[in-house]
Amino acid sequence: MEFLEIIKALCEGFGKTLLLFAITLLASLPLGLVISFGSRSKFIPLKAFCRGLVWIIRGTPLMLQVLLVTLIPYYLFNVGNTTIISFFGIKMKSLLFVYASLAFILNYACYFSEIFRGAIEGMPKGQYEAGAVLGMTKGQIFRKIIFLQLVKKTLTPVSNEVITLVKDTALASVAGVIELYTMAESLVNEFVVLTPLFYAAAFYLIFNGLLTVLFAFLEKKLNFYKE
Amino acid sequence: MSYLEIKNFTKSFGGLQVLKGIDVSIEKSEVLTIIGSSGSGKTTLLRSINFLETPDSGQMLLEGELLFDAAKANQYSDAEIRQKRLNFGLVFQSFNLFPQYTVLKNVTLAPGLLAETSLKKQGLKGRELKRAVHERKLEIEKEGLELLEKVGLTEKKDSYPCELSGGQCQRVAIARAMALKPLVLCFDEPTSALDPELTGEVLRVIKELKESTNMTMIIVTHEMGFAKNVSDKIVFMAEGLVEEEGAPSEVFDNPKSPKLKAFLQGVNSEI
């Protein structure tokens, strides 16, 4: 019953992949929006910080960032992982997962922020002005007028990033997270067969297929208006 | 004392002085039309009146009360500016309708938000607030439909802007600006982005509005025939200054300034 065992293990790994994927998306999309605001801020230190952050994050490999995040507590604050585990009362496995999540969230937020910044800057000025002369607050203008147009404009580049993210989750292995890819690799070693790699590929492929369908659906939904 | 008085507005962009000290006044229910060649500062003046630009100097008085003073411009809070702005409505050259909302929603969005804010300020909360907002929104919708009827677009209430012609879009924009019941309605070249055959319907709507509502209006336009026909007063601007002003008959039939003469000759020399 080698096959079932392999599939069961891969499902477990895929669960981790899915969790990392979901957490990263849920946190990095709003964070990306916040960073894009910061990048456009008139307050120079904030703008410099955000642009600098985006430069560093986009300019270095995600794999390296994942590794660095796991090292920060010890090298910067001299706090060992065992101390953190006992302090929060969590398992080592969870801590490593948190590290990976943090690196992924920051990384993807920076990429998203640039997508949003480009779209915000490309938004016709007249939309803001029309809202302004109608007595709307800046917040209302953004929420009621700009936001949906922003979603529509950025849907395609965002979907690209989302699909990349599915595959990038494999890099969490650097932090010691046993997600789909790492699980497949260890199964190859354990059973001395190559099939787990093909099964893993199928998992990724099917999931990305579903996401592609989902984005096509959203695109169609947002086609109820044109600019 | 005039209804709206603009005193000594100046405005520079970079090194270029676009307004060099503009004085304009308008009486209640009057239609004031500003003409002049491109770059004369007409649009900047209109945008300044609507608080989209901040003049470097000058004052604006509404019904004798100081509404804007450039010397204190940086002391106004966002909320104050919003409040002051509501005295005016602005119809843009390029309509600037909200593409994701239906025609009716374009008209009712801003009044709805304002009503919600003011009801919240009255201290209403929870279900009570929800009910009050709902009731108010029904009224606003009714008013919106009346406005759409005025601009002749009742059937289009559920259409999206992308489904309309330019002329229809501009009529929606007019209804949208009217929905907040401004004291002074401003038009920034309302027909300049339209195909020639569509300008008529927009100009007709503006004229009907003047007749049916007695709305005070400031219109920047290149449509001289319309200006002559609909205006109580014409202001001719050139190089950031008011070069000549007066009743349409005076300005068009008996221009005094050489610049105005040259401008009118240029306009009339169409082949």
PDB file of N, CA, C and O in Angstrom, chain B residues 147-188:
ATOM      1  N   LEU B 147     -34.048  64.320 -11.353  1.00  0.00           N
ATOM      2  CA  LEU B 147     -32.968  64.999 -12.078  1.00  0.00           C
ATOM      3  C   LEU B 147     -32.708  64.347 -13.428  1.00  0.00           C
ATOM      4  O   LEU B 147     -32.498  65.031 -14.430  1.00  0.00           O
ATOM      5  N   LEU B 148     -32.755  63.013 -13.435  1.00  0.00           N
ATOM      6  CA  LEU B 148     -32.535  62.312 -14.706  1.00  0.00           C
ATOM      7  C   LEU B 148     -33.640  62.649 -15.693  1.00  0.00           C
ATOM      8  O   LEU B 148     -33.407  62.736 -16.898  1.00  0.00           O
ATOM      9  N   GLU B 149     -34.835  62.846 -15.164  1.00  0.00           N
ATOM     10  CA  GLU B 149     -35.937  63.231 -16.044  1.00  0.00           C
ATOM     11  C   GLU B 149     -35.654  64.605 -16.650  1.00  0.00           C
ATOM     12  O   GLU B 149     -35.873  64.838 -17.835  1.00  0.00           O
ATOM     13  N   LYS B 150     -35.136  65.491 -15.797  1.00  0.00           N
ATOM     14  CA  LYS B 150     -34.815  66.846 -16.269  1.00  0.00           C
ATOM     15  C   LYS B 150     -33.814  66.831 -17.418  1.00  0.00           C
ATOM     16  O   LYS B 150     -33.888  67.650 -18.320  1.00  0.00           O
ATOM     17  N   VAL B 151     -32.828  65.922 -17.326  1.00  0.00           N
ATOM     18  CA  VAL B 151     -31.823  65.880 -18.398  1.00  0.00           C
ATOM     19  C   VAL B 151     -32.209  64.849 -19.468  1.00  0.00           C
ATOM     20  O   VAL B 151     -31.425  64.551 -20.357  1.00  0.00           O
ATOM     21  N   GLY B 152     -33.422  64.309 -19.347  1.00  0.00           N
ATOM     22  CA  GLY B 152     -33.961  63.436 -20.396  1.00  0.00           C
ATOM     23  C   GLY B 152     -33.324  62.058 -20.459  1.00  0.00           C
ATOM     24  O   GLY B 152     -33.181  61.490 -21.538  1.00  0.00           O
ATOM     25  N   LEU B 153     -32.955  61.511 -19.310  1.00  0.00           N
ATOM     26  CA  LEU B 153     -32.280  60.210 -19.342  1.00  0.00           C
ATOM     27  C   LEU B 153     -32.927  59.172 -18.426  1.00  0.00           C
ATOM     28  O   LEU B 153     -32.271  58.252 -17.959  1.00  0.00           O
ATOM     29  N   THR B 154     -34.217  59.324 -18.194  1.00  0.00           N
ATOM     30  CA  THR B 154     -34.904  58.407 -17.293  1.00  0.00           C
ATOM     31  C   THR B 154     -34.721  56.951 -17.719  1.00  0.00           C
ATOM     32  O   THR B 154     -34.473  56.082 -16.889  1.00  0.00           O
ATOM     33  N   GLU B 155     -34.811  56.705 -19.028  1.00  0.00           N
ATOM     34  CA  GLU B 155     -34.706  55.300 -19.481  1.00  0.00           C
ATOM     35  C   GLU B 155     -33.320  54.725 -19.292  1.00  0.00           C
ATOM     36  O   GLU B 155     -33.143  53.515 -19.283  1.00  0.00           O
ATOM     37  N   LYS B 156     -32.354  55.590 -19.163  1.00  0.00           N
ATOM     38  CA  LYS B 156     -30.973  55.115 -19.068  1.00  0.00           C
ATOM     39  C   LYS B 156     -30.530  54.927 -17.632  1.00  0.00           C
ATOM     40  O   LYS B 156     -29.345  54.728 -17.365  1.00  0.00           O
ATOM     41  N   LYS B 157     -31.449  54.989 -16.685  1.00  0.00           N
ATOM     42  CA  LYS B 157     -31.036  55.028 -15.281  1.00  0.00           C
ATOM     43  C   LYS B 157     -30.220  53.810 -14.852  1.00  0.00           C
ATOM     44  O   LYS B 157     -29.351  53.909 -14.003  1.00  0.00           O
ATOM     45  N   ASP B 158     -30.476  52.661 -15.478  1.00  0.00           N
ATOM     46  CA  ASP B 158     -29.744  51.454 -15.087  1.00  0.00           C
ATOM     47  C   ASP B 158     -28.580  51.122 -16.020  1.00  0.00           C
ATOM     48  O   ASP B 158     -27.956  50.071 -15.882  1.00  0.00           O
ATOM     49  N   SER B 159     -28.305  52.014 -16.963  1.00  0.00           N
ATOM     50  CA  SER B 159     -27.170  51.780 -17.870  1.00  0.00           C
ATOM     51  C   SER B 159     -25.873  52.194 -17.187  1.00  0.00           C
ATOM     52  O   SER B 159     -25.873  52.965 -16.225  1.00  0.00           O
ATOM     53  N   TYR B 160     -24.785  51.650 -17.717  1.00  0.00           N
ATOM     54  CA  TYR B 160     -23.472  52.086 -17.241  1.00  0.00           C
ATOM     55  C   TYR B 160     -22.924  53.149 -18.187  1.00  0.00           C
ATOM     56  O   TYR B 160     -23.284  53.160 -19.376  1.00  0.00           O
ATOM     57  N   PRO B 161     -22.079  54.039 -17.680  1.00  0.00           N
ATOM     58  CA  PRO B 161     -21.560  55.128 -18.518  1.00  0.00           C
ATOM     59  C   PRO B 161     -20.984  54.646 -19.848  1.00  0.00           C
ATOM     60  O   PRO B 161     -21.140  55.313 -20.874  1.00  0.00           O
ATOM     61  N   CYS B 162     -20.345  53.455 -19.854  1.00  0.00           N
ATOM     62  CA  CYS B 162     -19.725  52.987 -21.089  1.00  0.00           C
ATOM     63  C   CYS B 162     -20.764  52.688 -22.164  1.00  0.00           C
ATOM     64  O   CYS B 162     -20.431  52.537 -23.329  1.00  0.00           O
ATOM     65  N   GLU B 163     -22.022  52.596 -21.771  1.00  0.00           N
ATOM     66  CA  GLU B 163     -23.072  52.292 -22.747  1.00  0.00           C
ATOM     67  C   GLU B 163     -23.718  53.557 -23.319  1.00  0.00           C
ATOM     68  O   GLU B 163     -24.644  53.478 -24.103  1.00  0.00           O
ATOM     69  N   LEU B 164     -23.229  54.726 -22.858  1.00  0.00           N
ATOM     70  CA  LEU B 164     -23.851  55.983 -23.270  1.00  0.00           C
ATOM     71  C   LEU B 164     -23.001  56.720 -24.284  1.00  0.00           C
ATOM     72  O   LEU B 164     -21.790  56.503 -24.378  1.00  0.00           O
ATOM     73  N   SER B 165     -23.641  57.621 -25.015  1.00  0.00           N
ATOM     74  CA  SER B 165     -22.891  58.512 -25.905  1.00  0.00           C
ATOM     75  C   SER B 165     -22.276  59.626 -25.063  1.00  0.00           C
ATOM     76  O   SER B 165     -22.647  59.825 -23.905  1.00  0.00           O
ATOM     77  N   GLY B 166     -21.351  60.354 -25.653  1.00  0.00           N
ATOM     78  CA  GLY B 166     -20.712  61.459 -24.929  1.00  0.00           C
ATOM     79  C   GLY B 166     -21.715  62.485 -24.427  1.00  0.00           C
ATOM     80  O   GLY B 166     -21.633  62.943 -23.296  1.00  0.00           O
ATOM     81  N   GLY B 167     -22.669  62.793 -25.269  1.00  0.00           N
ATOM     82  CA  GLY B 167     -23.669  63.783 -24.886  1.00  0.00           C
ATOM     83  C   GLY B 167     -24.502  63.306 -23.708  1.00  0.00           C
ATOM     84  O   GLY B 167     -24.781  64.062 -22.779  1.00  0.00           O
ATOM     85  N   GLN B 168     -24.855  62.008 -23.745  1.00  0.00           N
ATOM     86  CA  GLN B 168     -25.623  61.445 -22.617  1.00  0.00           C
ATOM     87  C   GLN B 168     -24.787  61.449 -21.352  1.00  0.00           C
ATOM     88  O   GLN B 168     -25.285  61.762 -20.275  1.00  0.00           O
ATOM     89  N   CYS B 169     -23.505  61.103 -21.489  1.00  0.00           N
ATOM     90  CA  CYS B 169     -22.608  61.122 -20.324  1.00  0.00           C
ATOM     91  C   CYS B 169     -22.597  62.507 -19.697  1.00  0.00           C
ATOM     92  O   CYS B 169     -22.692  62.646 -18.475  1.00  0.00           O
ATOM     93  N   GLN B 170     -22.461  63.526 -20.535  1.00  0.00           N
ATOM     94  CA  GLN B 170     -22.376  64.875 -19.984  1.00  0.00           C
ATOM     95  C   GLN B 170     -23.692  65.275 -19.323  1.00  0.00           C
ATOM     96  O   GLN B 170     -23.686  65.979 -18.316  1.00  0.00           O
ATOM     97  N   ARG B 171     -24.797  64.785 -19.850  1.00  0.00           N
ATOM     98  CA  ARG B 171     -26.086  65.094 -19.205  1.00  0.00           C
ATOM     99  C   ARG B 171     -26.178  64.412 -17.840  1.00  0.00           C
ATOM    100  O   ARG B 171     -26.714  64.986 -16.887  1.00  0.00           O
ATOM    101  N   VAL B 172     -25.651  63.195 -17.754  1.00  0.00           N
ATOM    102  CA  VAL B 172     -25.608  62.531 -16.444  1.00  0.00           C
ATOM    103  C   VAL B 172     -24.735  63.346 -15.484  1.00  0.00           C
ATOM    104  O   VAL B 172     -25.085  63.560 -14.322  1.00  0.00           O
ATOM    105  N   ALA B 173     -23.601  63.819 -16.012  1.00  0.00           N
ATOM    106  CA  ALA B 173     -22.691  64.596 -15.168  1.00  0.00           C
ATOM    107  C   ALA B 173     -23.377  65.856 -14.650  1.00  0.00           C
ATOM    108  O   ALA B 173     -23.165  66.270 -13.504  1.00  0.00           O
ATOM    109  N   ILE B 174     -24.222  66.440 -15.475  1.00  0.00           N
ATOM    110  CA  ILE B 174     -24.958  67.632 -15.045  1.00  0.00           C
ATOM    111  C   ILE B 174     -25.937  67.269 -13.924  1.00  0.00           C
ATOM    112  O   ILE B 174     -26.014  67.936 -12.899  1.00  0.00           O
ATOM    113  N   ALA B 175     -26.647  66.162 -14.126  1.00  0.00           N
ATOM    114  CA  ALA B 175     -27.582  65.711 -13.086  1.00  0.00           C
ATOM    115  C   ALA B 175     -26.826  65.404 -11.794  1.00  0.00           C
ATOM    116  O   ALA B 175     -27.287  65.725 -10.693  1.00  0.00           O
ATOM    117  N   ARG B 176     -25.667  64.793 -11.923  1.00  0.00           N
ATOM    118  CA  ARG B 176     -24.864  64.449 -10.750  1.00  0.00           C
ATOM    119  C   ARG B 176     -24.448  65.708  -9.980  1.00  0.00           C
ATOM    120  O   ARG B 176     -24.497  65.737  -8.754  1.00  0.00           O
ATOM    121  N   ALA B 177     -24.036  66.734 -10.737  1.00  0.00           N
ATOM    122  CA  ALA B 177     -23.622  67.977 -10.078  1.00  0.00           C
ATOM    123  C   ALA B 177     -24.816  68.662  -9.418  1.00  0.00           C
ATOM    124  O   ALA B 177     -24.691  69.271  -8.351  1.00  0.00           O
ATOM    125  N   MET B 178     -25.998  68.543 -10.034  1.00  0.00           N
ATOM    126  CA  MET B 178     -27.202  69.174  -9.482  1.00  0.00           C
ATOM    127  C   MET B 178     -27.684  68.477  -8.211  1.00  0.00           C
ATOM    128  O   MET B 178     -28.371  69.072  -7.385  1.00  0.00           O
ATOM    129  N   ALA B 179     -27.341  67.194  -8.084  1.00  0.00           N
ATOM    130  CA  ALA B 179     -27.909  66.383  -7.006  1.00  0.00           C
ATOM    131  C   ALA B 179     -27.547  66.919  -5.627  1.00  0.00           C
ATOM    132  O   ALA B 179     -28.260  66.668  -4.661  1.00  0.00           O
ATOM    133  N   LEU B 180     -26.452  67.633  -5.524  1.00  0.00           N
ATOM    134  CA  LEU B 180     -26.054  68.168  -4.216  1.00  0.00           C
ATOM    135  C   LEU B 180     -26.601  69.574  -3.989  1.00  0.00           C
ATOM    136  O   LEU B 180     -26.227  70.248  -3.046  1.00  0.00           O
ATOM    137  N   LYS B 181     -27.481  69.995  -4.890  1.00  0.00           N
ATOM    138  CA  LYS B 181     -28.124  71.307  -4.797  1.00  0.00           C
ATOM    139  C   LYS B 181     -27.124  72.436  -4.542  1.00  0.00           C
ATOM    140  O   LYS B 181     -27.214  73.163  -3.551  1.00  0.00           O
ATOM    141  N   PRO B 182     -26.175  72.597  -5.439  1.00  0.00           N
ATOM    142  CA  PRO B 182     -25.188  73.663  -5.245  1.00  0.00           C
ATOM    143  C   PRO B 182     -25.826  75.036  -5.452  1.00  0.00           C
ATOM    144  O   PRO B 182     -26.877  75.140  -6.098  1.00  0.00           O
ATOM    145  N   LEU B 183     -25.199  76.060  -4.889  1.00  0.00           N
ATOM    146  CA  LEU B 183     -25.695  77.420  -5.090  1.00  0.00           C
ATOM    147  C   LEU B 183     -25.247  77.953  -6.443  1.00  0.00           C
ATOM    148  O   LEU B 183     -25.949  78.723  -7.084  1.00  0.00           O
ATOM    149  N   VAL B 184     -24.053  77.539  -6.828  1.00  0.00           N
ATOM    150  CA  VAL B 184     -23.513  77.984  -8.114  1.00  0.00           C
ATOM    151  C   VAL B 184     -23.047  76.751  -8.881  1.00  0.00           C
ATOM    152  O   VAL B 184     -22.286  75.946  -8.358  1.00  0.00           O
ATOM    153  N   LEU B 185     -23.544  76.595 -10.101  1.00  0.00           N
ATOM    154  CA  LEU B 185     -23.140  75.440 -10.912  1.00  0.00           C
ATOM    155  C   LEU B 185     -22.141  75.897 -11.974  1.00  0.00           C
ATOM    156  O   LEU B 185     -22.392  76.860 -12.696  1.00  0.00           O
ATOM    157  N   CYS B 186     -20.997  75.220 -11.999  1.00  0.00           N
ATOM    158  CA  CYS B 186     -19.932  75.620 -12.929  1.00  0.00           C
ATOM    159  C   CYS B 186     -19.784  74.580 -14.033  1.00  0.00           C
ATOM    160  O   CYS B 186     -19.890  73.378 -13.787  1.00  0.00           O
ATOM    161  N   PHE B 187     -19.525  75.060 -15.232  1.00  0.00           N
ATOM    162  CA  PHE B 187     -19.303  74.167 -16.375  1.00  0.00           C
ATOM    163  C   PHE B 187     -17.945  74.479 -16.973  1.00  0.00           C
ATOM    164  O   PHE B 187     -17.684  75.613 -17.368  1.00  0.00           O
ATOM    165  N   ASP B 188     -17.103  73.462 -17.060  1.00  0.00           N
ATOM    166  CA  ASP B 188     -15.786  73.670 -17.654  1.00  0.00           C
ATOM    167  C   ASP B 188     -15.778  73.097 -19.074  1.00  0.00           C
ATOM    168  O   ASP B 188     -15.593  71.904 -19.259  1.00  0.00           O
TER     169      ASP B 188
END
